[in-house]
CSV table of C-alpha atoms in Angstrom, one decimal:
chain,number,residue,atom,x,y,z
A,1,UNK,CA,49.7,205.3,152.8
A,2,UNK,CA,49.5,201.9,151.2
A,3,UNK,CA,50.9,201.7,147.6
A,4,UNK,CA,51.0,198.8,145.2
A,5,UNK,CA,52.9,199.2,142.0
A,6,UNK,CA,52.7,196.6,139.2
A,7,UNK,CA,55.5,196.2,136.7
A,8,UNK,CA,57.0,193.7,134.2
A,9,UNK,CA,54.2,193.7,131.6
A,10,UNK,CA,54.2,194.5,128.0
A,11,UNK,CA,53.9,192.7,124.7
A,12,UNK,CA,54.4,188.9,124.6
A,13,UNK,CA,53.8,186.4,121.8
A,14,UNK,CA,51.2,183.6,122.2
A,15,UNK,CA,53.0,180.7,123.9
A,16,UNK,CA,55.6,182.9,125.4
A,17,UNK,CA,56.3,183.8,129.0
A,18,UNK,CA,56.2,186.9,131.1
A,19,UNK,CA,56.7,187.7,134.8
A,20,UNK,CA,54.7,190.5,136.6
A,21,UNK,CA,55.8,192.0,139.8
A,22,UNK,CA,53.9,194.0,142.4
A,23,UNK,CA,55.9,196.0,144.9
A,24,UNK,CA,54.1,197.0,148.1
A,25,UNK,CA,54.9,199.8,150.6
A,26,UNK,CA,53.1,201.5,153.5
A,27,UNK,CA,51.9,198.2,155.0
A,28,UNK,CA,53.2,195.3,157.0
A,29,UNK,CA,53.4,193.1,154.0
A,30,UNK,CA,53.5,189.7,155.7
A,31,UNK,CA,50.1,190.4,157.3
A,32,UNK,CA,48.4,190.6,153.9
A,33,UNK,CA,47.2,187.9,151.6
A,34,UNK,CA,47.7,188.9,148.0
A,35,UNK,CA,45.8,188.5,144.8
A,36,UNK,CA,46.2,189.0,141.1
A,37,UNK,CA,43.2,190.1,139.0
A,38,UNK,CA,42.9,191.0,135.3
A,39,UNK,CA,40.5,193.0,133.2
A,40,UNK,CA,40.1,192.5,129.5
A,41,UNK,CA,38.8,195.5,127.4
A,42,UNK,CA,35.1,196.0,128.0
A,43,UNK,CA,35.0,193.3,130.6
A,44,UNK,CA,34.8,193.1,134.4
A,45,UNK,CA,37.8,192.4,136.6
A,46,UNK,CA,38.3,188.7,137.0
A,47,UNK,CA,40.3,186.7,139.6
A,48,UNK,CA,43.6,185.2,138.5
A,49,UNK,CA,45.5,183.9,141.5
A,50,UNK,CA,45.9,184.2,145.3
A,51,UNK,CA,48.6,183.5,147.8
A,52,UNK,CA,48.5,183.3,151.6
A,53,UNK,CA,50.4,185.6,153.9
A,54,UNK,CA,53.2,183.1,154.4
A,55,UNK,CA,53.3,182.1,150.8
A,56,UNK,CA,52.6,178.5,151.7
A,57,UNK,CA,49.4,178.1,149.7
A,58,UNK,CA,48.0,179.4,146.5
A,59,UNK,CA,44.8,179.3,144.4
A,60,UNK,CA,44.3,179.8,140.7
A,61,UNK,CA,41.5,180.4,138.3
A,62,UNK,CA,40.7,177.4,136.1
A,63,UNK,CA,41.7,179.4,133.0
A,64,UNK,CA,45.3,179.7,134.2
A,65,UNK,CA,45.9,176.5,136.1
A,66,UNK,CA,49.1,174.8,135.0
A,67,UNK,CA,50.4,177.8,133.2
A,68,UNK,CA,50.6,180.6,135.8
A,69,UNK,CA,52.4,180.6,139.2
A,70,UNK,CA,52.0,183.1,142.0
A,71,UNK,CA,54.8,183.7,144.5
A,72,UNK,CA,55.8,186.2,147.1
A,73,UNK,CA,59.0,187.4,148.7
A,74,UNK,CA,58.1,189.0,152.1
A,75,UNK,CA,61.7,190.2,152.6
A,76,UNK,CA,61.3,192.3,149.4
A,77,UNK,CA,57.6,193.2,149.9
A,78,UNK,CA,56.9,191.9,146.5
A,79,UNK,CA,54.6,189.3,144.8
A,80,UNK,CA,55.1,187.9,141.4
A,81,UNK,CA,53.0,186.3,138.7
A,82,UNK,CA,54.9,184.0,136.4
A,83,UNK,CA,52.9,183.6,133.2
A,84,UNK,CA,53.9,180.7,130.9
A,85,UNK,CA,52.3,179.6,127.7
A,86,UNK,CA,50.3,182.8,127.5
A,87,UNK,CA,47.2,183.0,125.3
A,88,UNK,CA,45.5,185.8,123.4
A,89,UNK,CA,42.7,185.7,125.9
A,90,UNK,CA,45.2,186.7,128.6
A,91,UNK,CA,45.4,190.2,127.2
A,92,UNK,CA,44.3,192.9,129.6
A,93,UNK,CA,45.2,195.0,132.6
A,94,UNK,CA,46.6,193.1,135.5
A,95,UNK,CA,46.0,194.3,139.0
A,96,UNK,CA,47.6,193.5,142.3
A,97,UNK,CA,45.4,193.4,145.4
A,98,UNK,CA,46.2,193.2,149.1
A,99,UNK,CA,43.7,191.9,151.6
A,100,UNK,CA,44.1,192.6,155.3
A,101,UNK,CA,42.9,190.6,158.3
A,102,UNK,CA,39.7,192.6,158.4
A,103,UNK,CA,39.1,192.0,154.7
A,104,UNK,CA,40.1,195.6,153.8
A,105,UNK,CA,41.3,195.7,150.2
A,106,UNK,CA,44.0,197.8,148.5
A,107,UNK,CA,44.5,197.9,144.8
A,108,UNK,CA,47.4,198.7,142.5
A,109,UNK,CA,46.8,200.9,139.5
A,110,UNK,CA,47.1,198.0,137.0
A,111,UNK,CA,49.6,197.1,134.3
A,112,UNK,CA,49.0,196.2,130.7
A,113,UNK,CA,49.8,192.8,129.2
A,114,UNK,CA,49.2,192.3,125.5
A,115,UNK,CA,49.4,188.8,124.0
A,116,UNK,CA,49.8,189.1,120.3
A,117,UNK,CA,51.8,187.9,117.3
């Protein structure tokens, strides 16, 4: 059974930094590309960042370019989202997603990030 568990969120001040983690189990981690999504209250789930299976390439939404960094540690079956210079618009539930070779998708339960003074 595939399981993705996000952690590391919480309350952060505007302009501050936070690092999210997503620990995976029940899959051959290195065979999956990984994404981060987020969902603001009352809004749809939006793409944030993606990373390839080997961690050698990444893609970011325009809204977070230059501020967020996605990374993965295949030895630890974990991906990370380093969030710097956070903005109030970054408040929401952040989800980890795994995508297999056949485009099958697995989601984590999500983890709250609140950007507020």
